[in-house]
Every structure is written in C-alpha cells, then in structure tokens.
Coordinates of C-alpha atoms and ligand atoms in Angstrom, one line a residue:
E1 CA -32.7 1.1 -11.3
I2 CA -32.6 3.2 -8.2
F3 CA -30.0 3.2 -5.5
D4 CA -30.8 5.1 -2.4
A5 CA -27.7 7.1 -1.5
Q6 CA -29.4 9.5 0.9
G7 CA -26.9 11.0 3.3
A8 CA -23.9 9.2 1.6
V9 CA -20.7 10.9 0.8
A10 CA -19.6 10.3 -2.9
L11 CA -15.8 9.9 -3.3
P12 CA -13.8 9.0 -6.3
G13 CA -13.0 5.3 -6.3
F14 CA -10.0 4.6 -4.1
V15 CA -6.6 3.7 -5.6
D16 CA -4.3 1.5 -3.6
L17 CA -0.7 1.8 -4.8
H18 CA 0.4 -1.1 -2.6
T19 CA -1.5 -4.4 -2.4
H20 CA -0.1 -8.0 -2.1
L21 CA -2.5 -10.3 -3.9
R22 CA -0.3 -13.5 -3.6
E23 CA -1.3 -14.9 -7.0
P24 CA 0.7 -16.6 -8.4
G25 CA 2.3 -18.7 -5.7
R26 CA 0.3 -18.3 -2.4
E27 CA -3.3 -18.8 -3.5
D28 CA -3.9 -20.4 -0.1
T29 CA -3.8 -16.9 1.4
E30 CA -5.2 -14.7 -1.4
T31 CA -6.0 -14.8 -5.1
I32 CA -6.6 -12.1 -7.6
E33 CA -10.3 -12.9 -7.3
T34 CA -10.6 -12.8 -3.5
G35 CA -8.3 -9.7 -3.2
S36 CA -10.4 -8.0 -5.9
R37 CA -13.6 -8.7 -3.8
A38 CA -11.9 -7.3 -0.7
A39 CA -10.9 -4.2 -2.8
A40 CA -14.4 -3.6 -4.1
L41 CA -15.9 -3.9 -0.7
G42 CA -13.3 -1.5 0.6
G43 CA -14.3 1.2 -2.0
Y44 CA -11.3 0.5 -4.2
T45 CA -11.5 0.7 -8.0
A46 CA -7.8 0.3 -8.8
V47 CA -5.1 -1.6 -7.0
F48 CA -1.4 -2.1 -7.7
A49 CA -0.4 -5.7 -7.1
M50 CA 3.1 -6.1 -5.7
A51 CA 5.7 -8.1 -7.5
N52 CA 6.8 -10.4 -4.6
T53 CA 4.8 -13.4 -5.9
D54 CA 6.1 -16.8 -6.8
P55 CA 7.2 -16.7 -9.6
V56 CA 8.3 -13.1 -9.1
A57 CA 6.6 -10.5 -11.4
D58 CA 10.0 -9.6 -13.0
N59 CA 9.0 -10.3 -16.6
A60 CA 6.3 -9.7 -19.1
V61 CA 4.8 -13.2 -18.9
V62 CA 4.0 -12.8 -15.2
V63 CA 2.8 -9.2 -15.3
E64 CA 0.5 -10.0 -18.3
H65 CA -0.9 -13.0 -16.4
V66 CA -1.8 -10.8 -13.4
W67 CA -3.2 -8.1 -15.6
R68 CA -5.4 -10.6 -17.6
R69 CA -6.7 -12.4 -14.5
G70 CA -7.6 -9.0 -13.0
R71 CA -9.6 -8.1 -16.1
E72 CA -11.3 -11.5 -16.1
V73 CA -12.5 -11.0 -12.5
G74 CA -13.5 -7.5 -13.4
L75 CA -14.2 -6.1 -9.9
V76 CA -11.3 -3.6 -9.7
D77 CA -8.5 -2.5 -12.1
V78 CA -5.6 -4.7 -11.1
H79 CA -2.3 -3.1 -12.2
P80 CA 0.7 -5.3 -11.8
V81 CA 3.8 -3.8 -10.2
G82 CA 7.0 -5.0 -11.9
A83 CA 10.0 -6.1 -9.9
V84 CA 13.0 -3.7 -10.2
T85 CA 15.6 -6.5 -10.1
V86 CA 15.5 -10.1 -11.3
G87 CA 14.0 -12.4 -8.6
L88 CA 14.0 -9.4 -6.1
K89 CA 17.6 -10.3 -5.6
G90 CA 18.9 -6.7 -5.9
E91 CA 21.7 -7.7 -8.3
K92 CA 20.5 -7.4 -11.9
L93 CA 17.9 -5.0 -13.3
A94 CA 14.8 -6.8 -14.6
E95 CA 13.5 -6.0 -18.1
L96 CA 11.6 -2.9 -17.1
G97 CA 11.1 -1.8 -20.7
T98 CA 9.5 -5.1 -21.8
M99 CA 7.1 -5.0 -18.8
A100 CA 6.3 -1.3 -19.5
R101 CA 5.6 -2.1 -23.1
S102 CA 3.6 -5.3 -22.4
Q103 CA -0.2 -5.4 -22.4
A104 CA 0.0 -4.9 -18.6
N105 CA 1.5 -1.4 -19.3
V106 CA 3.5 -1.4 -16.1
R107 CA 4.2 2.0 -14.7
L108 CA 5.2 1.2 -11.2
F109 CA 8.2 -0.9 -10.3
S110 CA 9.1 -2.2 -6.8
D111 CA 11.1 -4.9 -5.1
D112 CA 8.8 -4.4 -2.1
G113 CA 9.4 -6.9 0.7
L114 CA 13.0 -6.1 0.0
C115 CA 14.9 -2.9 -0.6
V116 CA 16.9 -2.0 -3.7
A117 CA 19.9 -1.5 -1.4
D118 CA 22.8 -1.2 -3.8
P119 CA 23.1 2.5 -4.7
L120 CA 24.5 1.7 -8.2
I121 CA 21.5 -0.6 -9.0
M122 CA 19.1 2.0 -7.7
R123 CA 20.8 4.7 -9.7
R124 CA 20.5 2.6 -12.9
A125 CA 16.9 1.8 -12.1
L126 CA 16.0 5.4 -11.7
E127 CA 17.7 6.3 -15.0
Y128 CA 15.8 3.5 -16.7
T129 CA 12.4 4.4 -15.2
K130 CA 13.0 8.1 -16.0
A131 CA 13.3 7.1 -19.7
L132 CA 10.1 5.0 -19.4
D133 CA 8.2 7.7 -17.6
A134 CA 7.7 5.2 -14.8
V135 CA 8.1 5.3 -11.1
I136 CA 10.1 3.3 -8.6
A137 CA 8.4 2.5 -5.3
Q138 CA 11.0 1.8 -2.7
H139 CA 10.6 -0.3 0.4
A140 CA 13.1 1.8 2.3
E141 CA 15.1 -0.5 4.6
E142 CA 18.9 -0.6 4.8
P143 CA 19.2 -4.4 5.2
R144 CA 22.5 -4.2 7.1
L145 CA 20.7 -2.3 9.8
T146 CA 17.8 -4.7 10.2
V147 CA 19.6 -8.1 10.4
G148 CA 17.5 -10.1 12.9
A149 CA 15.3 -7.1 13.7
Q150 CA 11.9 -8.1 15.2
A151 CA 10.4 -4.8 16.3
H152 CA 10.8 -1.0 16.4
E153 CA 14.1 -0.2 18.1
G154 CA 13.0 1.5 21.3
E155 CA 11.9 1.0 24.9
T156 CA 9.2 -1.6 24.0
A157 CA 11.5 -3.8 22.0
A158 CA 14.1 -3.6 24.8
R159 CA 11.6 -4.5 27.5
L160 CA 10.4 -7.5 25.5
G161 CA 13.8 -8.6 24.5
L162 CA 13.2 -8.2 20.8
A163 CA 16.0 -7.2 18.4
G164 CA 15.5 -3.6 17.3
W165 CA 14.7 -2.2 13.8
P166 CA 16.0 1.3 14.0
A167 CA 14.3 4.3 12.4
V168 CA 17.5 5.2 10.7
A169 CA 17.3 2.0 8.6
E170 CA 14.4 3.6 6.8
E171 CA 15.5 7.2 7.0
A172 CA 19.0 6.6 5.5
I173 CA 17.6 4.9 2.4
V174 CA 14.9 7.6 1.9
A175 CA 17.5 10.3 2.2
R176 CA 19.9 8.5 -0.2
D177 CA 17.1 7.8 -2.7
C178 CA 15.9 11.4 -2.6
L179 CA 19.4 12.5 -3.4
L180 CA 19.7 9.9 -6.2
A181 CA 16.4 10.7 -7.7
R182 CA 17.2 14.4 -7.8
H183 CA 20.6 13.7 -9.3
V184 CA 19.1 11.6 -12.0
G185 CA 16.0 13.8 -12.5
A186 CA 13.8 10.8 -11.9
R187 CA 10.7 10.2 -9.9
L188 CA 10.7 8.2 -6.6
H189 CA 7.9 6.9 -4.5
V190 CA 8.5 6.0 -0.9
C191 CA 6.5 3.0 0.3
H192 CA 5.0 2.8 3.8
V193 CA 6.7 5.7 5.6
S194 CA 6.8 4.8 9.3
T195 CA 9.0 7.3 11.2
A196 CA 8.9 11.0 12.1
G197 CA 12.4 11.3 10.8
T198 CA 11.4 10.1 7.4
V199 CA 8.8 12.9 7.3
D200 CA 11.5 15.4 8.0
V201 CA 13.6 14.0 5.2
L202 CA 10.7 14.1 2.8
A203 CA 9.8 17.7 3.7
W204 CA 13.4 18.7 3.0
A205 CA 13.6 16.8 -0.3
K206 CA 10.3 18.2 -1.5
A207 CA 11.2 21.8 -0.5
R208 CA 14.2 21.6 -2.8
G209 CA 12.2 20.3 -5.7
T210 CA 12.9 16.5 -5.6
R211 CA 10.3 14.5 -7.6
V212 CA 9.3 12.4 -4.6
S213 CA 6.0 11.1 -3.4
A214 CA 5.2 9.0 -0.3
E215 CA 2.5 6.8 1.1
V216 CA 1.6 5.8 4.7
T217 CA -0.4 2.7 5.7
P218 CA -3.6 2.8 7.8
H219 CA -1.8 0.7 10.5
H220 CA 1.1 3.1 10.9
L221 CA -1.5 5.9 11.3
L222 CA -3.4 4.1 14.1
L223 CA -1.2 1.6 15.8
D224 CA 2.1 1.8 17.6
D225 CA 4.5 -0.5 19.3
S226 CA 2.6 -0.5 22.6
R227 CA 0.5 -3.2 20.8
L228 CA 3.5 -5.6 21.0
A229 CA 3.1 -6.3 24.8
T230 CA 0.8 -9.3 24.0
Y231 CA 3.3 -10.9 21.6
D232 CA 0.5 -11.4 19.2
P233 CA 2.1 -11.8 15.7
V234 CA -0.9 -10.2 14.1
N235 CA 0.9 -7.0 14.9
K236 CA 4.1 -8.0 13.2
V237 CA 4.7 -6.0 10.0
N238 CA 7.5 -4.5 8.0
P239 CA 8.3 -1.7 8.6
P240 CA 7.4 -2.3 12.2
L241 CA 4.8 -0.5 14.2
R242 CA 6.7 2.5 15.6
G243 CA 6.4 4.8 18.5
H244 CA 3.4 6.8 19.6
S245 CA 5.0 10.1 18.5
D246 CA 5.9 8.6 15.1
A247 CA 2.2 7.8 14.4
A248 CA 1.2 11.3 15.4
A249 CA 3.9 12.8 13.0
L250 CA 2.6 10.6 10.2
R251 CA -1.0 11.8 10.7
Q252 CA 0.1 15.4 10.6
A253 CA 2.3 14.8 7.5
L254 CA -0.7 13.2 5.7
A255 CA -2.8 16.2 6.6
D256 CA -0.1 18.6 5.5
G257 CA 0.6 16.7 2.2
V258 CA 4.2 15.9 3.1
V259 CA 3.0 12.3 2.9
D260 CA 0.9 12.2 -0.3
C261 CA -1.5 9.3 0.2
V262 CA -2.7 6.2 2.0
A263 CA -1.7 2.8 0.7
T264 CA -2.7 -0.4 2.5
D265 CA 0.3 -2.8 2.1
H266 CA -2.5 -5.4 2.3
A267 CA -0.5 -8.5 3.2
P268 CA -2.5 -11.7 3.6
H269 CA -0.8 -14.6 5.5
A270 CA -1.7 -18.2 6.2
P271 CA -2.7 -19.1 9.8
Q272 CA 0.5 -21.2 10.2
D273 CA 2.5 -18.1 9.4
K274 CA 0.8 -16.0 12.0
D275 CA -0.4 -18.4 14.8
C276 CA 3.1 -19.2 15.9
E277 CA 6.0 -17.6 17.8
W278 CA 6.7 -14.0 17.2
S279 CA 10.1 -14.6 15.7
A280 CA 8.8 -17.2 13.2
A281 CA 5.7 -15.2 12.1
R282 CA 5.7 -13.5 8.7
P283 CA 5.3 -9.7 8.7
G284 CA 2.1 -8.1 7.3
M285 CA -1.6 -7.5 7.9
L286 CA -4.8 -7.2 5.9
G287 CA -5.8 -3.7 4.9
L288 CA -8.2 -3.4 1.9
Q289 CA -11.5 -3.6 3.7
T290 CA -10.5 -1.6 6.8
A291 CA -8.5 1.3 5.2
L292 CA -11.3 3.8 5.0
G293 CA -12.5 3.1 8.5
I294 CA -9.0 3.7 9.9
V295 CA -8.6 6.8 7.9
V296 CA -11.9 8.2 9.2
K297 CA -10.9 7.2 12.7
T298 CA -7.4 8.7 12.6
M299 CA -7.9 11.6 10.3
V300 CA -11.5 12.7 9.8
E301 CA -12.8 12.3 13.4
P302 CA -9.9 14.3 15.0
G303 CA -10.4 17.0 12.3
L304 CA -7.1 16.5 10.5
L305 CA -8.9 15.8 7.1
D306 CA -12.3 16.6 5.7
W307 CA -14.0 14.5 3.1
R308 CA -12.3 16.5 0.4
G309 CA -9.1 15.5 2.0
V310 CA -10.1 11.8 2.1
A311 CA -10.7 12.0 -1.6
R312 CA -7.2 13.5 -2.0
V313 CA -5.3 10.9 0.0
M314 CA -7.3 7.8 -1.0
S315 CA -7.9 8.5 -4.7
E316 CA -6.6 11.7 -6.3
R317 CA -3.0 11.7 -5.3
P318 CA -2.4 7.9 -5.8
A319 CA -4.1 8.2 -9.2
E320 CA -1.8 11.1 -10.1
I321 CA 1.3 9.3 -8.8
A322 CA 0.5 6.2 -10.9
G323 CA -0.8 8.1 -13.9
L324 CA -4.3 6.8 -14.0
P325 CA -6.3 9.4 -16.0
D326 CA -9.7 7.8 -15.4
H327 CA -9.4 7.7 -11.6
G328 CA -9.2 10.1 -8.8
R329 CA -11.3 13.0 -10.1
P330 CA -14.9 14.1 -10.1
I331 CA -17.2 12.5 -12.7
A332 CA -18.2 14.6 -15.7
V333 CA -21.9 14.8 -16.6
G334 CA -22.8 11.6 -18.6
E335 CA -19.6 9.8 -17.8
P336 CA -19.8 6.3 -16.3
A337 CA -19.0 6.7 -12.6
T338 CA -16.0 5.3 -10.8
L339 CA -16.6 6.0 -7.2
A340 CA -17.2 4.9 -3.6
L341 CA -20.3 5.8 -1.7
V342 CA -19.7 6.1 2.0
D343 CA -22.2 6.3 4.9
P344 CA -20.3 8.7 7.2
D345 CA -22.5 7.9 10.2
A346 CA -22.4 4.1 10.0
R347 CA -20.2 2.2 12.4
W348 CA -19.3 -1.5 12.0
T349 CA -17.3 -4.1 13.9
V350 CA -14.3 -5.8 12.2
D351 CA -14.6 -9.6 12.0
G352 CA -11.6 -11.2 10.3
A353 CA -13.5 -14.3 9.4
A354 CA -16.1 -12.3 7.6
L355 CA -13.6 -10.3 5.4
A356 CA -13.4 -11.3 1.7
S357 CA -9.7 -12.2 1.9
I358 CA -8.8 -15.9 2.3
A359 CA -6.4 -15.0 5.1
G360 CA -7.9 -13.4 8.3
N361 CA -4.9 -11.6 9.7
T362 CA -6.4 -8.3 10.7
P363 CA -5.1 -6.4 13.7
Y364 CA -8.4 -4.7 14.1
E365 CA -10.4 -7.8 15.1
G366 CA -13.4 -6.7 17.2
M367 CA -12.7 -3.0 16.7
E368 CA -15.6 -0.7 15.9
L369 CA -14.8 1.5 12.9
P370 CA -16.6 4.6 11.6
G371 CA -17.6 5.1 8.0
A372 CA -19.0 2.2 5.9
V373 CA -18.6 1.8 2.1
I374 CA -22.2 1.2 1.0
A375 CA -21.4 0.9 -2.7
T376 CA -18.5 0.9 -5.2
L377 CA -18.9 1.6 -8.9
L378 CA -16.3 1.0 -11.6
R379 CA -17.1 2.7 -14.9
G380 CA -20.8 2.8 -14.2
R381 CA -21.2 -0.7 -12.9
F382 CA -21.7 -1.7 -9.2
T383 CA -18.8 -3.8 -8.0
A384 CA -20.0 -3.7 -4.3
R385 CA -23.4 -2.9 -2.9
D386 CA -24.8 -2.9 0.6
G387 CA -21.7 -4.7 1.9
K388 CA -21.8 -7.4 -0.8
V389 CA -19.8 -7.9 -4.0
A390 CA -22.1 -7.0 -6.8
Ligands
DOR1 O1 4.8 -6.4 6.2 C1 5.1 -6.6 5.1 N1 4.6 -7.6 4.4 N2 6.0 -5.8 4.6 C2 6.6 -6.1 3.4 O2 7.4 -5.4 2.9 C3 6.1 -7.3 2.6 C4 4.8 -7.7 3.0 C5 4.5 -9.1 2.5 O3 4.6 -9.4 1.3 O4 3.9 -9.9 3.3
ZN2 ZN1 7.4 -3.1 2.0
ZN3 ZN1 4.3 -4.4 0.9

C-alpha cells in the first residue's frame, strides 16, 4: 500500500493533555467516539479525557469505563484523567491510588472546570500523587476572586459592563501551587495558562527548580478580549480570553519553553448553551481539529517555532509530562509509526458543521488556517487519511 506523502512534514502523533469528551453524561455534545474522530483528524494519537463528566471520573469504575470505550473505538489512545476530589467538590480527596492502579492506569489527576482551592487539600493531593508518581493538573482559579466573573478584567469588560475575571485569580493559585509543589517535592502541571503574569511566576518557579510544567491553549495564543465586542458567546471560555499583550507573552513563553506545551481544552457545548445570552452561556470552545492550524498561524508563520518546535510542544513535551513512552519521539526503524503527516503549504477554511464533533462551537468559523493534517497513524495503522477518518 502506497501513501503519497510528497512534501509532507512528518511529526510524532500529537498528545493532548486536556480534552473534554463529555462521555458519560453529555453525549448530546460529544462522545468518546466522536471526540476520537476529531482527535484523529487533528493529528492526535493520545488524548487525556478530563474528569468533569456526569458521573464524575472520581473512581475506578468511571475511569475504566472511559478507558475501555476509548480502546473499543481505537482511533486514539484515550487516557482518563481522574478527579482530585470526590465529585469535584474540593472537600475530600478521591481514591487516587485505586484509579492509578486500575486498568486505566491513571497518571494525571485534575478537578478541571474547578480549582482545588483549599491549600490543605492541595497539599495532601500533591503528597499523594508524589507517592504514586502521578501529576496534578490544576485549573488555576481562585474562586473567591471570580465570583460572577464574565470576562477578563480590563478595559473591554468595563466598556461592555461585564464583571471582571482578574489575572491575579490565576496568578495567585499558580504561585501558591508552585510553592506547595516545591515544599512537597511533587510535580505540578498548570492548565491553560492565560496571563503574562503567570508566565513570570512559572519562569521564577522553574529557575529555582520547581517540578512544574504548563500548557497553553490555541485560543489563548491567537485570540484576545477584543473579540468580545460582538457579545458572541462562542468566545466565552474559562479562563477568559485575555488582553492583546497577554497573548503575545504566551506565544513568547511557548517559544522559550517557559510554557511547555499546547493543550486544546477542547470543550464541546450544546447549541442551547451557546446560542443564548452571554451571561447564561457555558464557557468553552472546540479545539482538537483546529489546534495545529492555530499553532502554525501563531507560532510557525511568525518564526517563533520551526517544525522541530511544533513536534516539541504538540507531542514530545506532553508525552514526557504524562509519561507516555510510546509517544512524542522519532520512530525507530521497523517500529510501527505513531505520527501525524502535515501538508505545510495547504490552507483550509474552518466550518463548524463539518467538524467531527457533535457540537459546533468553534470560534474560528470561516477562518482560513494554514497547515493541514493529511494523515494520522497510530502504531502503524491509519486513523485518518486525506481528511477522513480511516
Ligand atoms: O472553558 C472551559 N470549559 N473551561 C473549563 O475549565 C471547563 C471547560 C468545560 O468543561 O466546558
Ligand atoms: Zn480549566
Ligand atoms: Zn478544561
């Protein structure tokens, strides 16, 4: 069988540390199958499915269900993320050890959607995950500073009359958790870094040897709060789209390695939860099929990253952070390939209705993106080919 890859760039299959697949509970917006299709088409060969499902993935039964369903679909390695606290309530630690030792082999724990805000619970969670050689991925948001918040606190929010979500709500938690992680000797992963100040905190923490890693989303690299002028809830996301200079600082931090990798925070939502008033809309946007294009547009085209760098931020670093030995590295001779083949010169136009996700909440509707995934292979088998699931 011959596949013509003339002119293509071969990258190790992408690894997404932050995906919301919505199964179980909200299969009207995404299932493990439809999300896996979106992942394969986006060049991903491994995704980490966040725990804020219904029921919450805070026990071995739910994480094993997600893991098994991912295997059945077989298009991408679906790794369940375990909740840190029971029911994401932030009060009582979930049975992290049972999830880690289950068939799902959970290595990443997160209460994403919510923050582990109590410092004592966070300290205990870090001690627990240190013993398990696992990682906590923190959605950094001091909840007392974001009550009622609707948009990045700044001029745009003030002009539109939207309650502000201050940068310090994120930065205070990131600083605290870096200190706690260092104190405990545990690893910490910071979800969706969104402000220039967080970049400064991370640089400081890394310089003094803290075991911290961080991700940035494609939307925080490209978009800023100037998009809010239309009041279109497609742009509503947590953390919010920040200022123009924040996005610039995030791009530089990703180029410099202060921010380690790109993660999508792929967050499908039903039409009724997006086609409504801004204040009633749910936060989140699709990301799996557009991530590469946004990274090429924001990082490769301006010369901030070369293709080697794209491999680093989309695959190598996330695979290292999550401890996936069979991902994120060049293929040895004779080894079944796990990779994404990209046409660097192709351009395509985003059409939400044509994406593989059930939901269609993409903020990039009608946008022309550079770089197209022409094929994805998982352990030697095509999972996507010529824009179709294989
Ligand atoms: O925008 C977001 N959407 N941020 C989160 O933290 C949760 C996510 C979701 O589950 O929809
Ligand atoms: Zn989050
Ligand atoms: Zn999320």
